[in-house]
Coordinates of C-alpha atoms and ligand atoms in Angstrom, one line a residue:
M1 CA 14.4 2.4 25.8
G2 CA 15.0 2.8 22.1
R3 CA 12.9 4.7 19.7
L4 CA 9.4 3.4 19.2
G5 CA 8.6 1.4 16.1
K6 CA 12.2 1.0 14.9
W7 CA 11.1 -2.1 13.0
I8 CA 8.6 -0.1 10.9
E9 CA 10.2 1.7 8.0
P10 CA 8.2 4.2 5.9
F11 CA 9.4 4.5 2.3
P12 CA 7.8 6.7 -0.4
D13 CA 6.3 3.5 -2.0
G14 CA 4.9 2.0 1.2
I15 CA 5.4 1.0 4.8
Y16 CA 8.0 -1.8 5.2
V17 CA 7.6 -4.1 8.2
R18 CA 11.1 -5.5 8.5
P19 CA 10.7 -8.4 10.8
A20 CA 7.8 -9.6 8.6
D21 CA 9.6 -8.8 5.4
A22 CA 6.2 -7.4 4.2
W23 CA 4.9 -4.1 2.8
I24 CA 1.7 -2.4 3.7
D25 CA -0.3 -1.0 0.7
P26 CA 2.8 -0.7 -1.5
S27 CA 2.6 1.2 -4.7
Q28 CA 5.1 -1.1 -6.4
P29 CA 5.0 -4.9 -6.7
K30 CA 6.5 -6.6 -3.7
P31 CA 7.0 -10.2 -2.6
N32 CA 4.7 -9.9 0.4
A33 CA 2.0 -7.3 0.7
L34 CA -0.5 -6.6 3.5
I35 CA -3.4 -4.7 2.0
T36 CA -5.9 -2.6 3.9
H37 CA -8.6 -2.3 1.3
G38 CA -9.5 -2.6 -2.4
H39 CA -9.2 1.0 -3.6
G40 CA -6.7 1.3 -6.5
D41 CA -4.2 3.6 -4.6
H42 CA -3.9 1.0 -1.8
A43 CA -4.4 -2.4 -3.6
R44 CA -2.3 -2.9 -6.7
G45 CA -1.7 -5.9 -8.8
G46 CA 1.5 -7.9 -9.3
H47 CA 2.5 -8.8 -5.7
G48 CA 4.0 -12.2 -4.8
R49 CA 1.7 -12.9 -1.9
V50 CA -1.2 -10.8 -0.7
F51 CA -2.6 -10.9 2.9
A52 CA -6.0 -9.2 3.1
T53 CA -9.6 -9.8 4.1
R54 CA -11.7 -12.2 2.0
E55 CA -13.7 -9.3 0.6
T56 CA -10.6 -7.2 -0.3
L57 CA -9.1 -10.3 -2.0
A58 CA -12.4 -10.8 -4.0
I59 CA -12.2 -7.1 -5.1
M60 CA -8.6 -7.5 -6.2
D61 CA -9.5 -10.7 -8.1
V62 CA -12.1 -8.7 -10.0
R63 CA -9.7 -5.9 -10.8
Y64 CA -6.4 -7.6 -11.3
G65 CA -7.2 -11.2 -11.9
E66 CA -6.7 -14.0 -9.4
Q67 CA -4.3 -13.1 -6.5
A68 CA -2.0 -15.4 -4.6
G69 CA -4.0 -14.4 -1.6
T70 CA -4.1 -15.5 2.0
P71 CA -7.5 -14.4 3.5
V72 CA -7.4 -13.1 7.0
G73 CA -10.7 -12.8 8.8
Y74 CA -11.5 -9.8 11.1
G75 CA -10.1 -10.6 14.6
E76 CA -8.0 -13.5 13.4
T77 CA -4.2 -13.4 14.1
I78 CA -1.6 -14.8 11.7
R79 CA 2.1 -14.9 12.1
V80 CA 4.1 -13.3 9.3
G81 CA 7.9 -13.7 9.9
E82 CA 8.3 -12.5 13.5
V83 CA 5.2 -10.4 13.6
D84 CA 1.7 -11.2 14.8
V85 CA -0.7 -9.6 12.3
S86 CA -4.4 -9.1 12.6
F87 CA -7.1 -7.3 10.7
V88 CA -9.7 -5.1 12.3
P89 CA -12.6 -3.3 10.6
A90 CA -11.9 0.3 9.4
G91 CA -15.5 1.2 8.3
H92 CA -14.2 2.6 5.0
V93 CA -15.5 0.2 2.3
L94 CA -16.5 -3.5 2.2
G95 CA -13.6 -5.5 3.5
S96 CA -11.5 -2.5 4.6
A97 CA -9.2 -3.2 7.6
Q98 CA -6.8 -1.6 9.9
I99 CA -3.7 -3.8 10.1
V100 CA -2.6 -4.4 13.7
L101 CA 1.1 -5.4 14.1
D102 CA 2.5 -6.8 17.3
H103 CA 6.3 -7.2 17.6
A104 CA 8.9 -6.7 20.3
G105 CA 6.3 -5.7 22.9
E106 CA 5.0 -2.9 20.7
R107 CA 1.7 -2.6 18.9
V108 CA 1.4 -0.6 15.7
V109 CA -1.9 0.0 14.0
V110 CA -2.0 1.0 10.4
S111 CA -5.5 2.4 9.8
G112 CA -5.5 2.6 6.0
D113 CA -8.5 4.8 5.1
Y114 CA -11.3 4.9 7.6
K115 CA -14.4 6.7 8.8
R116 CA -16.5 6.5 12.0
R117 CA -20.0 7.1 10.6
P118 CA -22.4 4.2 10.1
D119 CA -22.1 2.6 6.6
P120 CA -24.6 -0.1 5.9
T121 CA -22.2 -1.8 3.4
C122 CA -19.4 -2.5 5.8
A123 CA -18.4 -3.4 9.4
P124 CA -17.9 -0.4 11.7
F125 CA -14.4 0.9 12.7
V126 CA -13.1 -0.8 15.8
V127 CA -10.9 1.3 18.2
T128 CA -7.7 -0.6 18.9
P129 CA -5.4 1.0 21.5
C130 CA -1.7 0.9 20.4
D131 CA 1.7 2.5 20.8
I132 CA 1.8 4.0 17.3
F133 CA -1.3 4.8 15.3
I134 CA -0.6 5.3 11.6
T135 CA -3.5 7.4 10.2
E136 CA -4.6 9.1 7.0
A137 CA -5.5 12.8 7.0
T138 CA -7.5 13.2 3.8
F139 CA -9.9 15.7 5.5
G140 CA -7.4 16.8 8.1
L141 CA -8.5 20.4 8.5
P142 CA -10.9 21.8 11.0
V143 CA -13.1 23.2 8.2
F144 CA -13.9 19.7 7.1
I145 CA -17.0 18.6 9.0
H146 CA -19.2 16.2 7.0
P147 CA -22.9 16.7 7.2
D148 CA -25.3 14.0 8.2
T149 CA -25.5 11.4 5.4
G150 CA -29.3 10.9 5.7
S151 CA -30.0 14.6 5.1
E152 CA -27.8 14.5 2.0
V153 CA -29.7 11.5 0.7
D154 CA -33.0 13.3 1.4
R155 CA -31.8 16.3 -0.6
L156 CA -31.2 14.0 -3.6
L157 CA -34.7 12.3 -3.2
H158 CA -36.4 15.7 -2.8
R159 CA -34.8 17.0 -6.0
L160 CA -35.7 13.8 -7.9
H161 CA -39.4 14.1 -6.9
A162 CA -39.5 17.8 -7.6
E163 CA -38.5 17.3 -11.3
P164 CA -40.1 14.2 -12.6
D165 CA -39.3 14.9 -16.2
R166 CA -35.6 14.8 -15.6
C167 CA -33.3 12.2 -14.1
V168 CA -30.7 12.7 -11.3
L169 CA -27.3 11.5 -12.5
V170 CA -24.9 10.9 -9.6
G171 CA -21.2 10.5 -10.0
A172 CA -19.9 8.0 -7.4
Y173 CA -16.7 5.9 -7.1
A174 CA -17.2 2.4 -8.4
L175 CA -15.9 0.8 -5.2
G176 CA -17.7 1.7 -2.0
K177 CA -19.4 5.0 -2.7
A178 CA -21.8 3.7 -5.3
Q179 CA -22.9 0.7 -3.2
R180 CA -23.2 2.8 -0.1
L181 CA -25.3 5.4 -1.8
I182 CA -27.6 2.7 -3.2
T183 CA -28.0 1.2 0.2
E184 CA -28.6 4.6 1.9
L185 CA -31.3 5.3 -0.8
R186 CA -33.0 1.9 0.0
G187 CA -32.8 2.8 3.7
R188 CA -34.6 6.1 3.0
G189 CA -37.5 4.1 1.3
H190 CA -36.4 4.4 -2.3
G191 CA -37.5 1.0 -3.6
E192 CA -37.6 1.8 -7.3
P193 CA -35.0 0.4 -9.8
I194 CA -31.7 2.3 -9.7
Y195 CA -29.9 2.6 -13.1
I196 CA -26.2 2.1 -13.3
H197 CA -23.4 2.8 -15.8
G198 CA -21.7 -0.4 -17.1
A199 CA -18.5 0.4 -15.2
L200 CA -20.3 -0.1 -11.9
E201 CA -21.8 -3.4 -12.8
R202 CA -19.1 -5.9 -11.7
L203 CA -18.5 -4.4 -8.3
C204 CA -22.2 -4.0 -7.6
R205 CA -22.6 -7.7 -8.4
L206 CA -19.7 -8.6 -6.2
Y207 CA -21.2 -6.7 -3.3
E208 CA -24.4 -8.7 -3.7
E209 CA -22.4 -11.9 -3.8
L210 CA -20.7 -10.8 -0.6
D211 CA -24.2 -10.4 1.1
V212 CA -24.7 -6.7 0.6
P213 CA -28.2 -6.5 -1.0
L214 CA -28.7 -3.5 -3.4
G215 CA -32.2 -4.0 -4.6
E216 CA -33.1 -3.8 -8.3
L217 CA -30.4 -2.4 -10.5
R218 CA -30.7 -1.9 -14.2
L219 CA -28.0 -1.0 -16.8
A220 CA -28.6 2.6 -18.0
T221 CA -27.1 2.0 -21.4
G222 CA -29.2 1.9 -24.5
L223 CA -32.5 2.7 -22.9
P224 CA -35.1 5.2 -24.3
K225 CA -35.0 8.6 -22.6
E226 CA -38.7 8.1 -21.5
E227 CA -37.7 5.1 -19.2
L228 CA -35.1 7.2 -17.4
K229 CA -37.3 10.1 -16.5
G230 CA -37.7 10.4 -12.7
R231 CA -35.0 7.9 -12.1
I232 CA -31.7 7.9 -10.3
V233 CA -28.7 7.0 -12.5
L234 CA -25.3 6.3 -11.1
C235 CA -22.0 6.5 -13.0
P236 CA -18.3 6.9 -12.2
P237 CA -17.3 10.5 -11.7
G238 CA -15.4 10.5 -15.0
A239 CA -18.6 9.8 -17.0
L240 CA -20.5 12.7 -15.5
N241 CA -19.8 15.1 -18.4
D242 CA -18.9 12.7 -21.2
R243 CA -20.8 11.7 -24.3
W244 CA -22.5 8.8 -22.4
S245 CA -24.5 11.2 -20.2
R246 CA -25.9 13.1 -23.2
R247 CA -28.3 10.3 -23.9
L248 CA -30.1 10.8 -20.6
P249 CA -33.2 12.9 -20.2
D250 CA -32.0 16.4 -19.1
P251 CA -30.0 15.1 -16.2
I252 CA -29.6 16.9 -12.9
T253 CA -25.9 16.4 -12.4
A254 CA -25.0 15.3 -8.8
M255 CA -21.9 13.9 -7.2
A256 CA -21.4 12.1 -3.9
S257 CA -18.0 13.0 -2.4
G258 CA -16.5 14.6 0.6
W259 CA -14.9 17.1 -1.7
M260 CA -18.3 18.5 -2.6
R261 CA -17.9 20.6 0.5
I262 CA -15.6 22.7 -1.7
R263 CA -17.7 24.7 -4.1
Q264 CA -14.9 25.1 -6.6
R265 CA -14.6 21.3 -7.0
A266 CA -18.3 21.0 -7.7
R267 CA -18.1 23.8 -10.3
Q268 CA -15.1 22.1 -12.0
R269 CA -17.3 19.1 -12.6
N270 CA -20.4 21.1 -13.5
V271 CA -22.2 19.5 -10.5
E272 CA -25.5 21.1 -9.9
L273 CA -26.4 19.0 -6.9
P274 CA -23.3 18.4 -4.7
L275 CA -23.8 15.7 -2.1
V276 CA -21.3 15.7 0.8
I277 CA -21.0 12.0 1.4
S278 CA -17.6 10.8 2.3
D279 CA -15.9 7.5 3.1
H280 CA -13.1 9.3 5.0
A281 CA -13.1 10.6 8.5
D282 CA -13.7 14.3 8.8
W283 CA -11.8 16.5 11.3
D284 CA -13.9 15.6 14.3
E285 CA -13.7 11.9 13.5
L286 CA -9.9 12.0 13.0
T287 CA -9.3 13.8 16.3
R288 CA -11.9 11.7 18.2
T289 CA -10.3 8.6 16.9
I290 CA -6.8 9.6 18.0
R291 CA -8.2 10.5 21.4
E292 CA -9.9 7.1 21.7
V293 CA -7.0 5.1 20.4
A294 CA -4.7 7.0 22.8
P295 CA -1.4 6.2 21.1
T296 CA 2.0 7.4 22.2
E297 CA 2.8 8.5 18.7
V298 CA 0.8 9.3 15.5
W299 CA 2.3 8.8 12.1
I300 CA 0.4 10.5 9.2
T301 CA 0.5 8.8 5.8
H302 CA -1.2 11.2 3.4
G303 CA -3.7 14.1 3.2
R304 CA -3.6 17.4 5.0
E305 CA -0.9 16.4 7.5
E306 CA 0.1 19.8 9.0
A307 CA -3.0 20.6 10.9
L308 CA -3.4 17.1 12.4
K309 CA 0.2 17.1 13.4
H310 CA -0.3 20.4 15.1
W311 CA -3.4 19.1 16.9
C312 CA -1.4 16.1 18.1
M313 CA 1.4 18.2 19.5
M314 CA -1.2 20.4 21.3
H315 CA -2.4 17.2 22.9
Q316 CA 1.0 16.0 24.0
I317 CA 1.1 13.2 21.3
K318 CA 4.3 12.9 19.2
A319 CA 3.4 13.1 15.5
R320 CA 5.3 12.8 12.3
E321 CA 4.5 12.9 8.6
L322 CA 5.5 10.0 6.4
N323 CA 5.1 11.7 3.1
L324 CA 4.0 8.6 1.3
V325 CA 3.4 9.0 -2.4
G326 CA 0.8 7.5 -4.7
Y327 CA -2.2 7.8 -2.4
E328 CA -4.8 9.9 -4.1
D329 CA -7.6 11.0 -2.0
E330 CA -10.0 10.7 -4.9
D331 CA -11.7 7.6 -3.4
D332 CA -13.4 9.9 -1.0
Ligands
ZN1 ZN1 -9.8 4.2 0.2
ZN2 ZN1 -6.9 6.1 0.0

């Protein structure tokens, strides 16, 4: 018996699957790319051929122009070179997938980014037993336990209703977080129009085209302050403190991110109302997932690798760090 997964080669700019002559989430343009999801640190433009879910391809089309894409549905298996490749839901954002690779009697699952909590905007994570599980570790420390999403959304609504002469301005990533927050607000009974920064418009529209209803959205730009009092306004995190936000009526600055668990990060962005809402697995979700997937080996792509590696070793699972570069965990 040789070493497991000899045919999978991690390089700093991505994971190379030799018998498929294809790269997973490469940070440089490659002839063949298998893409887990649409976030900018995983999906980049300029590849020859792209294999991804229909939703991920649609997101890439919006961001980079039309892709030479081969859509692969969840659960469908395609042959790439000498490898059977299938895509399984990862529960991270719309269209996000784990990539399952079968070759030489071995199964390798590349999870991409994932979470285990319910998200009304995407299909839930599917546990796929395998020999090697390649995982992220963005929140791979035992201190990272995300609170219940519903109670975070309730805190937002409570604050909004307590100060009707102000607005709540929430920083949220344009892909995934913004749409999830809108949908969670709808689910908690907030039926009023939600105002959005122009940078969120295209992806919100795309989500609706892909059958994720968001309710009434209005562009927040160029409106009288009076209209925005008592309203929720969403913008990309970068716009929270810029000139754009000065036109809003005395905004209560909020941000939806797993990093809001760290006070210092909230302070850096002048966030008055930190909302701990993450699209990544917390410590319990990471370790529960590894337990359920029950792999022989765990390979860790990025994040806080040390603690998770240690946990694996304590549980008799071989673990290694891949030290991939270019994955920012900002899409949290
Ligand atoms: Zn991501
Ligand atoms: Zn990522």
